[in-house]
Tab-separated table of N, CA and C in Angstrom:
chain	number	residue	atom	x	y	z
B	804	MET	N	0.970	-1.263	0.005
B	804	MET	CA	-0.099	0.028	0.003
B	804	MET	C	0.917	1.449	0.123
B	805	ARG	N	0.671	2.167	-0.950
B	805	ARG	CA	1.441	3.454	-0.974
B	805	ARG	C	1.147	4.292	0.130
B	806	LYS	N	1.839	5.230	0.344
B	806	LYS	CA	1.922	6.286	1.324
B	806	LYS	C	0.587	6.998	1.351
B	807	ASP	N	0.355	7.345	0.168
B	807	ASP	CA	-0.866	8.246	-0.213
B	807	ASP	C	-2.240	7.321	0.074
B	808	GLU	N	-2.080	6.430	-0.090
B	808	GLU	CA	-3.261	5.328	-0.076
B	808	GLU	C	-3.653	5.183	1.678
B	809	LYS	N	-2.336	4.991	2.227
B	809	LYS	CA	-2.304	4.961	3.602
B	809	LYS	C	-3.005	5.935	4.224
B	810	ALA	N	-2.530	7.293	3.864
B	810	ALA	CA	-3.106	8.725	4.159
B	810	ALA	C	-4.530	8.755	3.945
B	811	MET	N	-5.374	8.308	2.858
B	811	MET	CA	-6.512	8.311	2.547
B	811	MET	C	-7.339	7.358	3.571
B	812	VAL	N	-6.812	6.069	3.589
B	812	VAL	CA	-7.327	5.396	4.713
B	812	VAL	C	-7.500	5.881	6.021
B	813	ILE	N	-6.695	6.395	6.602
B	813	ILE	CA	-6.553	7.028	7.875
B	813	ILE	C	-7.477	8.170	8.008
B	814	GLU	N	-7.419	9.081	7.053
B	814	GLU	CA	-8.469	10.263	6.854
B	814	GLU	C	-9.805	9.700	6.817
B	815	ASN	N	-10.210	8.709	6.132
B	815	ASN	CA	-11.512	8.160	6.193
B	815	ASN	C	-11.945	7.562	7.272
B	816	LEU	N	-10.910	7.082	8.201
B	816	LEU	CA	-11.438	6.424	9.572
B	816	LEU	C	-11.328	7.444	10.466
B	817	VAL	N	-10.579	8.444	10.385
B	817	VAL	CA	-10.691	9.769	11.243
B	817	VAL	C	-11.992	10.276	11.269
B	818	SER	N	-12.582	10.498	9.886
B	818	SER	CA	-13.916	11.091	9.885
B	818	SER	C	-14.900	10.262	10.484
B	819	LYS	N	-14.886	8.996	10.303
B	819	LYS	CA	-15.812	8.162	10.685
B	819	LYS	C	-15.698	8.040	12.267
B	820	LEU	N	-14.575	8.104	12.690
B	820	LEU	CA	-14.416	7.993	14.293
B	820	LEU	C	-14.982	9.371	14.989
B	821	ASN	N	-14.799	10.424	14.280
B	821	ASN	CA	-15.263	11.716	14.751
B	821	ASN	C	-16.723	12.124	14.506
B	822	GLU	N	-17.277	11.499	13.301
B	822	GLU	CA	-18.662	11.820	13.247
B	822	GLU	C	-19.628	10.667	13.921
B	823	GLY	N	-19.167	9.600	14.040
B	823	GLY	CA	-19.979	8.557	14.742
B	823	GLY	C	-19.792	8.365	16.264
B	824	SER	N	-20.658	7.830	16.802
B	824	SER	CA	-20.424	7.521	18.256
B	824	SER	C	-20.468	6.108	18.674
B	825	THR	N	-20.513	5.186	17.548
B	825	THR	CA	-20.421	3.839	17.860
B	825	THR	C	-19.565	3.001	16.879
B	826	PHE	N	-18.717	2.301	17.395
B	826	PHE	CA	-17.715	1.286	16.464
B	826	PHE	C	-17.293	0.261	17.263
B	827	TYR	N	-17.360	-0.980	16.681
B	827	TYR	CA	-16.899	-2.141	17.457
B	827	TYR	C	-15.665	-2.771	16.693
B	828	ILE	N	-14.779	-3.257	17.392
B	828	ILE	CA	-13.434	-3.704	16.926
B	828	ILE	C	-13.492	-5.258	16.929
B	829	THR	N	-13.316	-6.095	15.965
B	829	THR	CA	-13.660	-7.407	16.026
B	829	THR	C	-12.316	-8.081	15.173
B	830	ASP	N	-12.406	-9.610	15.617
B	830	ASP	CA	-11.153	-10.366	14.731
B	830	ASP	C	-12.290	-11.538	14.033
B	831	SER	N	-12.154	-11.369	12.694
B	831	SER	CA	-12.835	-12.446	11.925
B	831	SER	C	-11.966	-13.367	10.956
B	832	SER	N	-10.708	-13.339	11.601
B	832	SER	CA	-9.642	-13.972	10.860
B	832	SER	C	-9.749	-15.611	10.391
B	833	THR	N	-10.540	-16.314	10.953
B	833	THR	CA	-10.718	-17.681	10.606
B	833	THR	C	-11.976	-17.952	9.726
B	834	LEU	N	-12.603	-16.917	9.444
B	834	LEU	CA	-13.730	-17.071	8.602
B	834	LEU	C	-13.365	-17.110	7.241
B	835	THR	N	-14.053	-18.027	6.394
B	835	THR	CA	-13.627	-18.143	5.062
B	835	THR	C	-14.325	-16.914	4.079
B	836	VAL	N	-13.951	-16.724	2.877
B	836	VAL	CA	-14.323	-15.774	2.125
B	836	VAL	C	-15.836	-15.588	2.024
B	837	GLU	N	-16.418	-16.805	1.986
B	837	GLU	CA	-17.952	-16.697	1.750
B	837	GLU	C	-18.611	-16.036	3.020
B	838	GLU	N	-18.042	-16.779	4.153
B	838	GLU	CA	-18.420	-16.330	5.366
B	838	GLU	C	-18.405	-14.717	5.648
B	839	VAL	N	-17.215	-14.383	5.357
B	839	VAL	CA	-17.043	-12.877	5.487
B	839	VAL	C	-17.875	-12.091	4.558
B	840	ASN	N	-18.230	-12.495	3.232
B	840	ASN	CA	-19.187	-11.830	2.486
B	840	ASN	C	-20.724	-11.907	3.033
B	841	ASN	N	-20.960	-13.080	3.642
B	841	ASN	CA	-22.244	-13.176	4.382
B	841	ASN	C	-22.573	-12.106	5.258
B	842	LEU	N	-21.220	-12.260	6.292
B	842	LEU	CA	-21.316	-11.132	7.169
B	842	LEU	C	-21.392	-9.709	6.813
B	843	ARG	N	-20.803	-9.354	5.854
B	843	ARG	CA	-20.784	-8.008	5.203
B	843	ARG	C	-22.115	-7.735	4.745
B	844	GLU	N	-22.977	-8.746	3.946
B	844	GLU	CA	-24.256	-8.467	3.609
B	844	GLU	C	-25.125	-8.296	4.730
B	845	LEU	N	-24.857	-8.911	5.971
B	845	LEU	CA	-25.892	-8.962	7.100
B	845	LEU	C	-25.579	-7.471	7.558
B	846	CYS	N	-24.331	-6.800	7.496
B	846	CYS	CA	-23.989	-5.631	7.989
B	846	CYS	C	-24.502	-4.560	7.263
B	847	TYR	N	-24.588	-4.660	5.877
B	847	TYR	CA	-25.342	-3.859	4.904
B	847	TYR	C	-26.919	-3.764	5.248
B	848	LYS	N	-27.401	-5.029	5.473
B	848	LYS	CA	-28.822	-4.977	5.742
B	848	LYS	C	-29.120	-4.362	6.870
B	849	SER	N	-28.176	-4.259	7.960
B	849	SER	CA	-28.454	-3.690	9.221
B	849	SER	C	-27.831	-2.027	9.400
B	850	ASP	N	-27.483	-1.623	8.433
B	850	ASP	CA	-27.078	-0.195	8.262
B	850	ASP	C	-25.757	-0.124	9.307
B	851	ILE	N	-24.932	-1.157	8.956
B	851	ILE	CA	-23.540	-1.221	9.694
B	851	ILE	C	-22.514	-1.282	8.658
B	852	GLU	N	-21.467	-0.434	8.719
B	852	GLU	CA	-20.405	-0.484	7.914
B	852	GLU	C	-19.201	-1.272	8.455
B	853	MET	N	-18.762	-2.297	7.720
B	853	MET	CA	-17.557	-3.222	8.231
B	853	MET	C	-16.511	-2.877	7.428
B	854	GLN	N	-15.450	-2.487	7.894
B	854	GLN	CA	-13.937	-2.115	7.251
B	854	GLN	C	-12.926	-2.933	7.673
B	855	VAL	N	-12.074	-3.566	6.791
B	855	VAL	CA	-10.909	-4.248	7.298
B	855	VAL	C	-9.874	-3.248	7.014
B	856	ALA	N	-8.994	-3.069	8.267
B	856	ALA	CA	-7.758	-2.276	7.938
B	856	ALA	C	-6.589	-2.831	8.770
B	857	LYS	N	-5.398	-2.122	8.550
B	857	LYS	CA	-4.221	-2.583	9.388
B	857	LYS	C	-4.500	-1.792	10.435
B	858	ASN	N	-3.854	-2.427	11.799
B	858	ASN	CA	-4.064	-2.061	12.933
B	858	ASN	C	-3.208	-0.562	12.907
B	859	THR	N	-2.243	-0.492	12.474
B	859	THR	CA	-1.269	0.595	12.576
B	859	THR	C	-1.987	1.688	12.184
B	860	LEU	N	-3.002	1.522	11.085
B	860	LEU	CA	-3.644	2.542	10.352
B	860	LEU	C	-4.930	3.127	11.192
B	861	ILE	N	-5.423	2.089	11.968
B	861	ILE	CA	-6.626	2.348	12.871
B	861	ILE	C	-6.004	2.972	14.008
B	862	LYS	N	-4.986	2.808	14.500
B	862	LYS	CA	-4.331	3.366	15.703
B	862	LYS	C	-4.054	4.765	15.546
B	863	LYS	N	-3.320	4.971	14.053
B	863	LYS	CA	-3.156	6.337	13.653
B	863	LYS	C	-4.388	7.194	13.694
B	864	ALA	N	-5.482	6.522	13.079
B	864	ALA	CA	-6.651	7.172	12.892
B	864	ALA	C	-7.180	7.651	14.413
B	865	MET	N	-7.270	6.714	15.100
B	865	MET	CA	-7.679	7.050	16.491
B	865	MET	C	-6.833	8.186	17.279
B	866	GLU	N	-5.382	8.257	16.954
B	866	GLU	CA	-4.765	9.189	17.497
B	866	GLU	C	-5.185	10.596	17.000
B	867	GLN	N	-5.426	10.713	15.885
B	867	GLN	CA	-5.612	11.832	15.133
B	867	GLN	C	-7.068	12.347	15.226
B	868	SER	N	-7.958	11.490	16.085
B	868	SER	CA	-9.472	11.737	16.049
B	868	SER	C	-9.520	12.756	17.233
B	869	ASP	N	-10.688	13.349	17.227
B	869	ASP	CA	-10.941	14.394	18.407
B	869	ASP	C	-11.277	13.674	19.620
B	870	LYS	N	-11.454	12.554	19.556
B	870	LYS	CA	-11.884	11.732	20.873
B	870	LYS	C	-10.757	10.975	21.193
B	871	ASP	N	-11.075	10.542	22.707
B	871	ASP	CA	-9.925	9.589	23.229
B	871	ASP	C	-10.161	8.202	23.065
B	872	PHE	N	-9.360	7.374	22.345
B	872	PHE	CA	-9.599	5.994	22.298
B	872	PHE	C	-8.523	5.261	22.745
B	873	GLU	N	-7.549	5.605	23.714
B	873	GLU	CA	-6.260	5.066	24.031
B	873	GLU	C	-6.583	3.877	24.698
B	874	GLU	N	-7.754	3.659	25.375
B	874	GLU	CA	-8.263	2.298	26.047
B	874	GLU	C	-8.253	1.266	25.245
B	875	LEU	N	-8.526	1.451	23.865
B	875	LEU	CA	-8.644	0.547	22.784
B	875	LEU	C	-7.458	0.148	21.964
B	876	TYR	N	-6.401	0.956	22.238
B	876	TYR	CA	-5.148	0.724	21.541
B	876	TYR	C	-4.665	-0.789	21.605
B	877	ASP	N	-4.734	-1.270	22.992
B	877	ASP	CA	-4.285	-2.762	23.210
B	877	ASP	C	-4.975	-3.743	22.373
B	878	THR	N	-6.321	-3.535	21.869
B	878	THR	CA	-7.114	-4.321	21.008
B	878	THR	C	-6.810	-4.470	19.648
B	879	LEU	N	-5.777	-3.716	19.198
B	879	LEU	CA	-5.315	-3.508	18.010
B	879	LEU	C	-3.994	-4.399	17.875
B	880	LYS	N	-4.477	-5.889	17.963
B	880	LYS	CA	-3.341	-6.935	17.677
B	880	LYS	C	-4.042	-7.973	16.929
B	881	GLY	N	-3.241	-8.445	15.784
B	881	GLY	CA	-3.986	-9.641	15.257
B	881	GLY	C	-4.843	-9.058	13.974
B	882	PRO	N	-5.498	-9.755	13.124
B	882	PRO	CA	-6.484	-9.293	12.065
B	882	PRO	C	-7.552	-8.410	12.851
B	883	THR	N	-8.048	-7.299	12.271
B	883	THR	CA	-8.961	-6.669	12.609
B	883	THR	C	-9.894	-6.047	11.690
B	884	ALA	N	-11.179	-6.065	12.132
B	884	ALA	CA	-12.074	-5.525	11.271
B	884	ALA	C	-12.860	-4.530	12.219
B	885	ILE	N	-13.357	-3.371	11.751
B	885	ILE	CA	-13.841	-2.237	12.454
B	885	ILE	C	-15.452	-2.201	11.845
B	886	MET	N	-16.419	-2.094	12.896
B	886	MET	CA	-17.832	-1.852	12.370
B	886	MET	C	-18.283	-0.584	12.942
B	887	PHE	N	-18.853	0.268	12.018
B	887	PHE	CA	-19.252	1.571	12.393
B	887	PHE	C	-21.116	1.304	12.367
B	888	ALA	N	-21.527	1.871	13.206
B	888	ALA	CA	-23.135	1.883	13.409
B	888	ALA	C	-23.649	3.289	14.091
B	889	SER	N	-24.945	3.439	13.683
B	889	SER	CA	-25.586	4.668	14.258
B	889	SER	C	-26.437	4.265	15.661
B	890	VAL	N	-26.632	2.938	15.729
B	890	VAL	CA	-27.375	2.503	16.756
B	890	VAL	C	-26.441	1.667	17.578
B	891	GLY	N	-26.239	1.848	18.899
B	891	GLY	CA	-25.147	1.338	19.832
B	891	GLY	C	-25.110	-0.256	19.791
B	892	ASN	N	-26.247	-0.900	19.896
B	892	ASN	CA	-26.662	-2.368	20.061
B	892	ASN	C	-26.608	-3.185	18.838
B	893	ALA	N	-26.835	-2.324	17.694
B	893	ALA	CA	-26.841	-3.012	16.287
B	893	ALA	C	-25.751	-4.245	16.150
B	894	PRO	N	-24.581	-3.660	16.178
B	894	PRO	CA	-23.374	-4.641	15.773
B	894	PRO	C	-23.594	-5.805	16.721
B	895	ALA	N	-23.751	-5.665	18.113
B	895	ALA	CA	-23.606	-6.750	18.989
B	895	ALA	C	-24.610	-7.622	18.668
B	896	LYS	N	-25.796	-7.222	18.385
B	896	LYS	CA	-27.022	-8.054	17.920
B	896	LYS	C	-26.774	-8.813	16.852
B	897	LEU	N	-25.988	-8.281	15.788
B	897	LEU	CA	-25.808	-9.032	14.578
B	897	LEU	C	-24.532	-10.010	15.064
B	898	LEU	N	-23.669	-9.499	15.566
B	898	LEU	CA	-22.586	-10.656	15.904
B	898	LEU	C	-23.039	-11.739	16.513
B	899	GLU	N	-23.998	-11.584	17.420
B	899	GLU	CA	-24.483	-12.804	18.328
B	899	GLU	C	-25.267	-13.502	17.428
B	900	ASP	N	-26.330	-13.086	16.562
B	900	ASP	CA	-26.974	-13.756	15.561
B	900	ASP	C	-25.887	-14.590	14.698
B	901	PHE	N	-24.939	-13.969	14.197
B	901	PHE	CA	-24.025	-14.570	13.322
B	901	PHE	C	-23.140	-15.594	13.963
B	902	ARG	N	-22.863	-15.587	15.244
B	902	ARG	CA	-22.003	-16.541	16.047
B	902	ARG	C	-22.935	-17.655	16.495
B	903	LYS	N	-24.277	-17.781	16.203
B	903	LYS	CA	-24.955	-18.768	16.369
B	903	LYS	C	-24.547	-20.173	15.450
B	904	THR	N	-24.137	-19.642	14.217
B	904	THR	CA	-23.696	-20.594	13.303
B	904	THR	C	-22.133	-20.557	13.017
B	905	HIS	N	-21.366	-19.649	13.605
B	905	HIS	CA	-20.033	-19.571	13.449
B	905	HIS	C	-19.160	-19.221	14.785
B	906	ASP	N	-17.893	-19.463	14.756
B	906	ASP	CA	-16.938	-19.272	16.108
B	906	ASP	C	-16.692	-17.863	16.170
B	907	LYS	N	-16.669	-17.068	14.941
B	907	LYS	CA	-16.172	-15.911	15.041
B	907	LYS	C	-17.306	-14.893	14.165
B	908	PRO	N	-17.164	-13.654	14.162
B	908	PRO	CA	-16.053	-12.803	14.741
B	908	PRO	C	-16.140	-12.669	16.194
B	909	VAL	N	-14.985	-12.483	16.754
B	909	VAL	CA	-14.767	-12.380	18.201
B	909	VAL	C	-14.843	-10.700	18.563
B	910	LEU	N	-15.357	-10.325	19.420
B	910	LEU	CA	-15.523	-8.837	19.798
B	910	LEU	C	-14.131	-8.572	20.661
B	911	LYS	N	-13.317	-7.682	19.980
B	911	LYS	CA	-12.131	-7.100	20.729
B	911	LYS	C	-12.377	-5.883	21.793
B	912	GLY	N	-13.200	-5.096	21.184
B	912	GLY	CA	-13.507	-4.046	21.918
B	912	GLY	C	-14.636	-3.173	21.265
B	913	ALA	N	-15.281	-2.063	22.092
B	913	ALA	CA	-16.084	-1.354	21.490
B	913	ALA	C	-16.252	0.043	22.140
B	914	SER	N	-16.515	0.910	21.407
B	914	SER	CA	-16.898	2.460	21.746
B	914	SER	C	-18.378	2.833	21.479
B	915	ILE	N	-18.969	3.024	22.492
B	915	ILE	CA	-20.392	3.509	22.558
B	915	ILE	C	-20.641	4.729	23.234
B	916	ASP	N	-20.878	5.891	22.462
B	916	ASP	CA	-20.888	7.143	23.193
B	916	ASP	C	-19.982	7.489	23.991
B	917	SER	N	-18.686	7.278	23.779
B	917	SER	CA	-17.528	7.664	24.708
B	917	SER	C	-17.436	6.580	25.640
B	918	ALA	N	-18.172	5.534	26.004
B	918	ALA	CA	-17.988	4.256	26.852
B	918	ALA	C	-17.214	3.216	26.003
B	919	VAL	N	-16.402	2.718	26.613
B	919	VAL	CA	-15.382	1.727	26.159
B	919	VAL	C	-15.621	0.358	26.750
B	920	PHE	N	-15.617	-0.687	26.072
B	920	PHE	CA	-16.002	-2.042	26.418
B	920	PHE	C	-15.100	-2.925	25.867
B	921	LEU	N	-14.297	-3.638	26.735
B	921	LEU	CA	-13.273	-4.571	26.072
B	921	LEU	C	-13.466	-6.066	26.425
B	922	GLY	N	-13.333	-6.685	25.511
B	922	GLY	CA	-13.378	-8.242	25.380
B	922	GLY	C	-14.762	-8.748	24.906
B	923	ASP	N	-14.540	-9.833	24.484
B	923	ASP	CA	-15.676	-10.721	24.041
B	923	ASP	C	-16.845	-11.047	24.927
B	924	GLU	N	-16.375	-11.155	26.262
B	924	GLU	CA	-17.546	-11.188	27.271
B	924	GLU	C	-18.496	-10.229	27.443
B	925	GLN	N	-18.174	-9.089	26.795
B	925	GLN	CA	-18.978	-8.029	26.883
B	925	GLN	C	-20.293	-7.961	25.960
B	926	LEU	N	-20.056	-8.902	24.885
B	926	LEU	CA	-20.810	-9.130	23.734
B	926	LEU	C	-22.529	-9.189	24.112
B	927	LYS	N	-22.865	-10.108	25.108
B	927	LYS	CA	-24.205	-10.283	25.440
B	927	LYS	C	-24.635	-9.015	26.154
B	928	MET	N	-23.931	-8.539	27.023
B	928	MET	CA	-24.409	-7.323	27.547
B	928	MET	C	-24.705	-6.073	26.599
B	929	LEU	N	-23.878	-5.989	25.594
B	929	LEU	CA	-23.872	-5.092	24.432
B	929	LEU	C	-25.120	-5.439	23.726
B	930	ALA	N	-25.424	-6.561	23.524
B	930	ALA	CA	-26.624	-6.944	22.612
B	930	ALA	C	-27.996	-6.631	23.302
B	931	SER	N	-27.918	-6.723	24.648
B	931	SER	CA	-29.099	-6.290	25.614
B	931	SER	C	-29.412	-4.954	25.986
B	932	LEU	N	-28.359	-3.988	25.563
B	932	LEU	CA	-28.569	-2.624	25.829
B	932	LEU	C	-29.783	-2.133	25.000
B	933	LYS	N	-30.325	-1.314	25.142
B	933	LYS	CA	-31.643	-0.556	24.559
B	933	LYS	C	-31.120	0.553	23.804
B	934	SER	N	-31.635	0.594	22.624
B	934	SER	CA	-31.206	1.903	21.595
B	934	SER	C	-31.668	3.129	22.295
B	935	ARG	N	-31.346	4.129	21.848
B	935	ARG	CA	-31.874	5.399	22.236
B	935	ARG	C	-33.354	5.547	21.869
B	936	GLU	N	-33.673	4.831	20.797
B	936	GLU	CA	-35.189	5.087	20.275
B	936	GLU	C	-36.168	4.401	21.074
B	937	GLU	N	-35.563	3.073	21.441
B	937	GLU	CA	-36.156	2.425	22.399
B	937	GLU	C	-36.388	2.832	23.857
B	938	LEU	N	-35.472	3.560	24.365
B	938	LEU	CA	-35.617	4.301	25.765
B	938	LEU	C	-36.398	5.458	25.614
B	939	ILE	N	-36.404	6.036	24.563
B	939	ILE	CA	-37.432	7.358	24.346
B	939	ILE	C	-38.744	6.595	24.332
B	940	GLY	N	-38.977	5.665	23.516
B	940	GLY	CA	-40.262	5.019	23.448
B	940	GLY	C	-40.911	4.529	24.944
B	941	GLU	N	-40.150	4.156	25.711
B	941	GLU	CA	-40.436	3.575	27.206
B	941	GLU	C	-40.705	4.819	27.923
B	942	VAL	N	-40.074	5.991	27.678
B	942	VAL	CA	-40.296	6.988	28.577
B	942	VAL	C	-41.713	7.503	28.134
B	943	ILE	N	-41.927	7.758	26.909
B	943	ILE	CA	-43.284	8.490	26.409
B	943	ILE	C	-44.382	7.415	26.950
B	944	GLY	N	-44.008	6.313	27.031
B	944	GLY	CA	-45.204	5.336	27.199
B	944	GLY	C	-45.372	5.374	28.770
B	945	LEU	N	-44.426	5.541	29.601
B	945	LEU	CA	-44.547	5.689	31.194
B	945	LEU	C	-45.142	7.066	31.346
B	946	LEU	N	-44.766	8.067	30.493
B	946	LEU	CA	-45.461	9.511	30.900
B	946	LEU	C	-46.826	9.440	30.402
B	947	GLN	N	-47.442	8.713	29.204
B	947	GLN	CA	-48.690	8.679	28.771
B	947	GLN	C	-49.607	7.835	29.855
B	948	SER	N	-48.857	6.632	30.467
B	948	SER	CA	-49.875	5.966	31.243
B	948	SER	C	-50.609	6.486	32.280
B	949	PRO	N	-50.046	7.390	32.938
B	949	PRO	CA	-51.061	8.240	34.133
B	949	PRO	C	-52.085	8.797	33.499
B	950	ALA	N	-51.704	9.573	32.344
B	950	ALA	CA	-52.881	10.445	31.782
B	950	ALA	C	-53.941	9.342	31.287
B	951	LYS	N	-53.491	8.240	30.606
B	951	LYS	CA	-54.696	7.399	30.056
B	951	LYS	C	-55.374	6.821	31.359
B	952	ASN	N	-54.915	6.585	32.477
B	952	ASN	CA	-55.522	6.179	33.790
B	952	ASN	C	-56.587	7.074	34.132
B	953	VAL	N	-56.206	8.461	33.964
B	953	VAL	CA	-57.180	9.559	34.762
B	953	VAL	C	-58.277	9.451	33.701
B	954	VAL	N	-57.967	9.628	32.165
B	954	VAL	CA	-59.103	9.660	31.267
B	954	VAL	C	-60.047	8.522	31.467
B	955	SER	N	-59.685	7.114	31.569
B	955	SER	CA	-60.125	6.012	31.806
B	955	SER	C	-61.110	6.085	33.076
B	956	ALA	N	-60.482	6.499	34.066
B	956	ALA	CA	-61.180	6.634	35.306
B	956	ALA	C	-62.325	7.718	35.309
B	957	LEU	N	-62.215	8.738	34.574
B	957	LEU	CA	-63.046	9.698	34.449
B	957	LEU	C	-64.372	9.184	33.362
B	958	GLN	N	-63.992	8.425	32.554
B	958	GLN	CA	-65.034	7.964	31.520
B	958	GLN	C	-65.675	6.707	32.387
B	959	SER	N	-65.229	5.976	33.089
B	959	SER	CA	-65.953	5.106	33.638
B	959	SER	C	-66.927	5.570	34.797
B	960	SER	N	-66.242	6.659	35.551
B	960	SER	CA	-67.014	7.346	36.261
B	960	SER	C	-68.201	8.085	35.994
B	961	GLY	N	-67.889	8.565	34.735
B	961	GLY	CA	-69.112	9.283	34.099
B	961	GLY	C	-70.129	8.508	33.645
B	962	ASN	N	-69.827	7.251	33.214
B	962	ASN	CA	-70.759	6.121	32.845
B	962	ASN	C	-71.612	5.852	34.102
B	963	LYS	N	-70.754	5.603	35.244
B	963	LYS	CA	-71.471	5.272	36.270
B	963	LYS	C	-72.567	6.178	36.809
B	964	LEU	N	-72.057	7.446	36.613
B	964	LEU	CA	-73.062	8.609	37.299
B	964	LEU	C	-74.146	8.684	36.223
B	965	ALA	N	-73.978	8.467	35.072
B	965	ALA	CA	-75.034	8.795	34.082
B	965	ALA	C	-76.184	7.390	34.342
B	966	ALA	N	-75.687	6.533	34.566
B	966	ALA	CA	-76.354	5.138	34.962
B	966	ALA	C	-77.340	5.543	36.089
B	967	LEU	N	-76.541	5.896	37.215
B	967	LEU	CA	-77.098	6.116	38.665
B	967	LEU	C	-78.414	7.305	38.424
B	968	LEU	N	-77.775	8.219	37.647
B	968	LEU	CA	-78.908	9.475	37.492
B	968	LEU	C	-80.226	8.993	36.720
B	969	GLN	N	-79.821	8.111	35.540
B	969	GLN	CA	-81.050	7.454	35.029
B	969	GLN	C	-81.737	6.512	35.891
B	970	SER	N	-81.193	5.726	36.560
B	970	SER	CA	-81.936	4.785	37.414
B	970	SER	C	-82.744	5.779	38.622
B	971	LEU	N	-82.245	6.588	38.977
B	971	LEU	CA	-82.991	7.605	40.032
B	971	LEU	C	-84.106	8.435	39.309
B	972	SER	N	-83.947	8.941	38.223
B	972	SER	CA	-85.004	9.408	37.374
B	972	SER	C	-86.198	8.487	36.897
B	973	GLU	N	-85.826	7.142	36.618
B	973	GLU	CA	-86.932	6.287	36.519
B	973	GLU	C	-87.621	5.848	37.683
B	974	ARG	N	-86.916	5.863	38.778
B	974	ARG	CA	-87.562	5.451	40.017
B	974	ARG	C	-88.415	6.670	40.596
B	975	ASP	N	-88.068	8.015	40.235
B	975	ASP	CA	-89.001	8.947	40.655
B	975	ASP	C	-90.140	9.180	39.903
B	976	ALA	N	-90.116	8.654	38.551
B	976	ALA	CA	-91.203	8.518	37.712
B	976	ALA	C	-92.051	7.480	37.939
B	977	ALA	N	-91.665	6.366	38.597
B	977	ALA	CA	-92.493	5.235	38.841
B	977	ALA	C	-93.272	5.513	40.012
């Protein structure tokens, strides 16, 4: 790889690291070409970008980034693929599903909204994290719940009151 090509790869990685808040560092070294292509296809369908790069280039990009990724430097050993996503748990879910039929890719480390996770044992926990949209939906549901209960109580009370008034007026008429 020529020096100008390396500079372009580093520049591309720096921009992705600066603009995105989520990336996973994985090792998919023992996968066959067909399996890697299947993984890339799954990534594409899940709006996850997977890129294979040399560890030295990834490290230089991390160093040039606006953010601090020093904790992840030790993960940059051996074959490395980096996965960029807009949803924090999407790569973890994809890796978990893919590993039902394969041994790899192994999670080396991840950065989600400036939080760093190291090691493959973190994968299950990362997959169970709720996305921002899921959390917002839950909060809205919780906020709407009391209002729905009040409206429901008023409606049922109103129906009971109307039935009571009707029975009283029928009794007075009789």
